[in-house]
């Protein structure tokens, strides 16, 4: 279902700093704009509560996940809160295996081809290229030439509506969007405007 969601809209919302009391309103404007995957990093305030609220608020075709997942114990807590996707800044095999054993979708962070192949061998669904600022479109193109056909690379870090084109031309089929989409303190209206700009750019480039 994760790959199908990204085929519909390859933009992943990363809501670092989201508070539970604003989760429902922010989630609703993102879903209305077309987002199908929403992630709450675990270094946000009360992240598991925000995940619970998003899961209970949004339709089933919107996947809810957690980011900055660092331990197998956190994987279990994410699942208990209703989360469906595990997103990591790294590629720790213990966490990868815990996520797969829990039946959750998995997006580990990778920065080298060695890490990419190892993560795929552990069952990664998509690969988070992090930080994207250090790995431009030339790296994407080189990786895709050797990775298994159909591998989805999702750059994260510094992605704007204006710089998506060069990555898409290189073969990218998804992006993780952080502070360019949401920052703590933004109103739902501000997030909605950012979301619409990203989705418009995505549709025009695809």
mmCIF file of C-alpha atoms in Angstrom:
data_model
loop_
_atom_site.group_PDB
_atom_site.id
_atom_site.type_symbol
_atom_site.label_atom_id
_atom_site.label_comp_id
_atom_site.label_asym_id
_atom_site.label_seq_id
_atom_site.Cartn_x
_atom_site.Cartn_y
_atom_site.Cartn_z
ATOM 1 C CA UNK A 1 0.000 0.000 0.000
ATOM 2 C CA UNK A 2 2.918 2.379 0.626
ATOM 3 C CA UNK A 3 4.145 2.149 -2.955
ATOM 4 C CA UNK A 4 0.583 2.590 -4.242
ATOM 5 C CA UNK A 5 0.148 5.686 -2.064
ATOM 6 C CA UNK A 6 3.386 7.173 -3.382
ATOM 7 C CA UNK A 7 2.376 6.384 -6.956
ATOM 8 C CA UNK A 8 -0.700 8.537 -6.350
ATOM 9 C CA UNK A 9 1.284 11.326 -4.693
ATOM 10 C CA UNK A 10 4.993 10.848 -3.998
ATOM 11 C CA UNK A 11 5.168 13.536 -1.314
ATOM 12 C CA UNK A 12 5.677 12.491 2.313
ATOM 13 C CA UNK A 13 4.807 15.065 4.985
ATOM 14 C CA UNK A 14 7.331 15.216 7.849
ATOM 15 C CA UNK A 15 5.722 17.019 10.797
ATOM 16 C CA UNK A 16 8.667 17.541 13.130
ATOM 17 C CA UNK A 17 7.553 19.433 16.224
ATOM 18 C CA UNK A 18 3.837 18.716 15.737
ATOM 19 C CA UNK A 19 1.816 18.926 18.954
ATOM 20 C CA UNK A 20 -1.167 16.647 19.613
ATOM 21 C CA UNK A 21 -3.593 19.560 19.942
ATOM 22 C CA UNK A 22 -2.902 20.634 16.349
ATOM 23 C CA UNK A 23 -2.510 17.175 14.799
ATOM 24 C CA UNK A 24 -6.075 16.779 13.534
ATOM 25 C CA UNK A 25 -6.267 20.198 11.862
ATOM 26 C CA UNK A 26 -2.830 19.904 10.220
ATOM 27 C CA UNK A 27 -3.544 16.353 9.084
ATOM 28 C CA UNK A 28 -6.841 17.347 7.524
ATOM 29 C CA UNK A 29 -5.377 20.167 5.408
ATOM 30 C CA UNK A 30 -2.550 17.892 4.227
ATOM 31 C CA UNK A 31 -4.989 15.148 3.235
ATOM 32 C CA UNK A 32 -7.222 17.670 1.478
ATOM 33 C CA UNK A 33 -4.201 18.860 -0.524
ATOM 34 C CA UNK A 34 -3.504 15.306 -1.655
ATOM 35 C CA UNK A 35 -0.944 13.919 0.810
ATOM 36 C CA UNK A 36 -1.249 10.154 1.354
ATOM 37 C CA UNK A 37 1.676 9.585 3.744
ATOM 38 C CA UNK A 38 2.204 11.628 6.922
ATOM 39 C CA UNK A 39 5.090 11.118 9.346
ATOM 40 C CA UNK A 40 5.503 12.382 12.918
ATOM 41 C CA UNK A 41 9.167 12.288 14.028
ATOM 42 C CA UNK A 42 9.564 10.785 17.488
ATOM 43 C CA UNK A 43 11.536 13.814 18.705
ATOM 44 C CA UNK A 44 8.295 15.818 18.531
ATOM 45 C CA UNK A 45 6.200 16.593 21.648
ATOM 46 C CA UNK A 46 4.064 13.537 22.578
ATOM 47 C CA UNK A 47 4.566 11.916 19.159
ATOM 48 C CA UNK A 48 2.621 8.739 19.874
ATOM 49 C CA UNK A 49 -0.451 10.757 20.844
ATOM 50 C CA UNK A 50 -0.195 12.752 17.598
ATOM 51 C CA UNK A 51 0.069 9.498 15.644
ATOM 52 C CA UNK A 52 -3.055 8.168 17.405
ATOM 53 C CA UNK A 53 -4.977 11.349 16.595
ATOM 54 C CA UNK A 54 -3.916 11.394 12.937
ATOM 55 C CA UNK A 55 -4.810 7.720 12.515
ATOM 56 C CA UNK A 56 -8.247 8.193 14.054
ATOM 57 C CA UNK A 57 -8.892 11.429 12.136
ATOM 58 C CA UNK A 58 -7.832 10.626 8.587
ATOM 59 C CA UNK A 59 -9.233 8.105 6.083
ATOM 60 C CA UNK A 60 -7.684 4.670 5.714
ATOM 61 C CA UNK A 61 -6.022 5.531 2.395
ATOM 62 C CA UNK A 62 -3.732 7.975 4.223
ATOM 63 C CA UNK A 63 -0.816 6.135 5.826
ATOM 64 C CA UNK A 64 0.439 7.443 9.174
ATOM 65 C CA UNK A 65 4.001 6.814 10.260
ATOM 66 C CA UNK A 66 6.761 7.788 12.631
ATOM 67 C CA UNK A 67 10.130 9.296 11.823
ATOM 68 C CA UNK A 68 13.443 9.315 13.678
ATOM 69 C CA UNK A 69 12.756 5.776 14.867
ATOM 70 C CA UNK A 70 15.946 4.562 16.552
ATOM 71 C CA UNK A 71 15.133 1.393 18.523
ATOM 72 C CA UNK A 72 13.059 -1.807 18.225
ATOM 73 C CA UNK A 73 11.130 -0.695 21.329
ATOM 74 C CA UNK A 74 10.026 2.469 19.536
ATOM 75 C CA UNK A 75 8.805 0.351 16.621
ATOM 76 C CA UNK A 76 6.439 -1.465 18.993
ATOM 77 C CA UNK A 77 5.212 1.824 20.461
ATOM 78 C CA UNK A 78 4.545 3.224 16.986
ATOM 79 C CA UNK A 79 2.523 0.133 16.073
ATOM 80 C CA UNK A 80 0.555 0.355 19.333
ATOM 81 C CA UNK A 81 -0.318 3.976 18.502
ATOM 82 C CA UNK A 82 -1.679 2.945 15.093
ATOM 83 C CA UNK A 83 1.350 3.910 13.023
ATOM 84 C CA UNK A 84 1.937 1.984 9.797
ATOM 85 C CA UNK A 85 5.249 3.314 8.490
ATOM 86 C CA UNK A 86 8.677 3.326 10.169
ATOM 87 C CA UNK A 87 11.023 6.047 8.894
ATOM 88 C CA UNK A 88 14.616 6.135 10.104
ATOM 89 C CA UNK A 89 17.548 8.521 9.691
ATOM 90 C CA UNK A 90 19.847 5.492 9.554
ATOM 91 C CA UNK A 91 19.754 1.810 8.621
ATOM 92 C CA UNK A 92 20.203 -0.148 11.857
ATOM 93 C CA UNK A 93 19.421 -3.831 11.051
ATOM 94 C CA UNK A 94 17.837 -4.364 14.481
ATOM 95 C CA UNK A 95 15.257 -1.663 13.790
ATOM 96 C CA UNK A 96 14.715 -2.819 10.201
ATOM 97 C CA UNK A 97 13.988 -6.358 11.363
ATOM 98 C CA UNK A 98 11.701 -5.190 14.162
ATOM 99 C CA UNK A 99 9.651 -3.130 11.697
ATOM 100 C CA UNK A 100 9.279 -6.024 9.262
ATOM 101 C CA UNK A 101 8.424 -8.439 12.094
ATOM 102 C CA UNK A 102 5.717 -5.988 13.215
ATOM 103 C CA UNK A 103 4.248 -5.923 9.711
ATOM 104 C CA UNK A 104 4.965 -2.227 9.186
ATOM 105 C CA UNK A 105 6.154 -0.410 6.080
ATOM 106 C CA UNK A 106 9.787 0.596 6.225
ATOM 107 C CA UNK A 107 11.761 3.587 4.938
ATOM 108 C CA UNK A 108 15.326 3.598 6.304
ATOM 109 C CA UNK A 109 17.798 6.388 5.709
ATOM 110 C CA UNK A 110 20.708 5.543 3.406
ATOM 111 C CA UNK A 111 23.691 7.580 2.228
ATOM 112 C CA UNK A 112 25.713 5.033 0.247
ATOM 113 C CA UNK A 113 24.989 2.231 -2.240
ATOM 114 C CA UNK A 114 26.246 -0.288 0.341
ATOM 115 C CA UNK A 115 23.624 0.914 2.831
ATOM 116 C CA UNK A 116 20.974 0.930 0.110
ATOM 117 C CA UNK A 117 21.568 -2.698 -0.901
ATOM 118 C CA UNK A 118 21.743 -3.811 2.744
ATOM 119 C CA UNK A 119 18.446 -2.063 3.561
ATOM 120 C CA UNK A 120 16.701 -3.626 0.568
ATOM 121 C CA UNK A 121 17.988 -7.054 1.638
ATOM 122 C CA UNK A 122 16.308 -6.478 5.023
ATOM 123 C CA UNK A 123 12.985 -5.701 3.342
ATOM 124 C CA UNK A 124 12.963 -1.894 3.033
ATOM 125 C CA UNK A 125 9.963 -0.684 1.026
ATOM 126 C CA UNK A 126 11.467 2.637 -0.008
ATOM 127 C CA UNK A 127 14.853 4.241 0.611
ATOM 128 C CA UNK A 128 15.160 7.645 2.248
ATOM 129 C CA UNK A 129 18.183 9.455 0.770
ATOM 130 C CA UNK A 130 19.338 11.566 3.666
ATOM 131 C CA UNK A 131 20.551 14.253 3.705
ATOM 132 C CA UNK A 132 19.528 15.104 0.148
ATOM 133 C CA UNK A 133 21.566 18.337 0.177
ATOM 134 C CA UNK A 134 24.729 16.214 0.084
ATOM 135 C CA UNK A 135 23.442 13.839 -2.586
ATOM 136 C CA UNK A 136 22.285 15.625 -5.702
ATOM 137 C CA UNK A 137 20.558 14.266 -8.804
ATOM 138 C CA UNK A 138 23.822 12.856 -10.202
ATOM 139 C CA UNK A 139 24.014 10.505 -7.206
ATOM 140 C CA UNK A 140 20.372 9.484 -7.689
ATOM 141 C CA UNK A 141 21.007 8.619 -11.323
ATOM 142 C CA UNK A 142 24.130 6.607 -10.480
ATOM 143 C CA UNK A 143 22.365 4.653 -7.721
ATOM 144 C CA UNK A 144 19.343 3.829 -9.864
ATOM 145 C CA UNK A 145 21.633 2.423 -12.546
ATOM 146 C CA UNK A 146 22.726 -0.353 -10.168
ATOM 147 C CA UNK A 147 19.857 -0.795 -7.677
ATOM 148 C CA UNK A 148 17.102 -3.323 -8.455
ATOM 149 C CA UNK A 149 14.504 -2.151 -10.961
ATOM 150 C CA UNK A 150 11.573 -0.478 -9.250
ATOM 151 C CA UNK A 151 13.561 0.765 -6.240
ATOM 152 C CA UNK A 152 11.996 3.962 -4.902
ATOM 153 C CA UNK A 153 14.424 6.634 -3.721
ATOM 154 C CA UNK A 154 12.956 9.492 -1.676
ATOM 155 C CA UNK A 155 15.362 12.390 -1.063
ATOM 156 C CA UNK A 156 14.820 14.199 2.248
ATOM 157 C CA UNK A 157 16.370 17.516 3.233
ATOM 158 C CA UNK A 158 16.137 20.878 1.534
ATOM 159 C CA UNK A 159 13.500 19.879 -1.030
ATOM 160 C CA UNK A 160 11.465 22.810 -2.385
ATOM 161 C CA UNK A 161 8.901 23.077 -5.195
ATOM 162 C CA UNK A 162 11.648 24.743 -7.240
ATOM 163 C CA UNK A 163 14.327 22.043 -6.984
ATOM 164 C CA UNK A 164 12.186 18.929 -7.452
ATOM 165 C CA UNK A 165 12.564 18.906 -11.238
ATOM 166 C CA UNK A 166 16.245 17.897 -11.353
ATOM 167 C CA UNK A 167 15.626 14.998 -8.967
ATOM 168 C CA UNK A 168 12.570 13.781 -10.891
ATOM 169 C CA UNK A 169 14.535 13.932 -14.130
ATOM 170 C CA UNK A 170 17.128 11.684 -12.474
ATOM 171 C CA UNK A 171 14.465 9.100 -11.613
ATOM 172 C CA UNK A 172 13.174 10.047 -8.163
ATOM 173 C CA UNK A 173 9.594 8.919 -7.453
ATOM 174 C CA UNK A 174 9.088 10.485 -4.038
ATOM 175 C CA UNK A 175 10.237 13.167 -1.616
ATOM 176 C CA UNK A 176 10.172 13.709 2.129
ATOM 177 C CA UNK A 177 9.167 17.266 2.961
ATOM 178 C CA UNK A 178 10.092 18.846 6.286
ATOM 179 C CA UNK A 179 10.454 22.489 7.241
ATOM 180 C CA UNK A 180 9.491 23.727 3.778
ATOM 181 C CA UNK A 181 6.050 22.239 4.429
ATOM 182 C CA UNK A 182 5.581 22.463 8.193
ATOM 183 C CA UNK A 183 7.327 24.196 11.056
ATOM 184 C CA UNK A 184 6.109 24.415 14.666
ATOM 185 C CA UNK A 185 3.869 27.433 15.070
ATOM 186 C CA UNK A 186 2.472 27.430 11.546
ATOM 187 C CA UNK A 187 -1.297 27.712 11.249
ATOM 188 C CA UNK A 188 -3.310 25.121 9.309
ATOM 189 C CA UNK A 189 -3.859 27.780 6.628
ATOM 190 C CA UNK A 190 -0.103 28.281 6.212
ATOM 191 C CA UNK A 191 0.500 24.551 6.005
ATOM 192 C CA UNK A 192 -2.343 24.225 3.487
ATOM 193 C CA UNK A 193 -0.767 26.882 1.268
ATOM 194 C CA UNK A 194 2.626 25.160 1.402
ATOM 195 C CA UNK A 195 1.039 21.786 0.733
ATOM 196 C CA UNK A 196 -0.829 23.049 -2.309
ATOM 197 C CA UNK A 197 2.371 24.566 -3.739
ATOM 198 C CA UNK A 198 4.252 21.276 -3.369
ATOM 199 C CA UNK A 199 1.407 19.208 -4.827
ATOM 200 C CA UNK A 200 0.999 21.589 -7.767
ATOM 201 C CA UNK A 201 4.729 21.332 -8.499
ATOM 202 C CA UNK A 202 4.650 17.529 -8.187
ATOM 203 C CA UNK A 203 1.711 17.204 -10.582
ATOM 204 C CA UNK A 204 3.192 19.584 -13.134
ATOM 205 C CA UNK A 205 6.538 17.785 -13.126
ATOM 206 C CA UNK A 206 5.124 14.267 -13.214
#
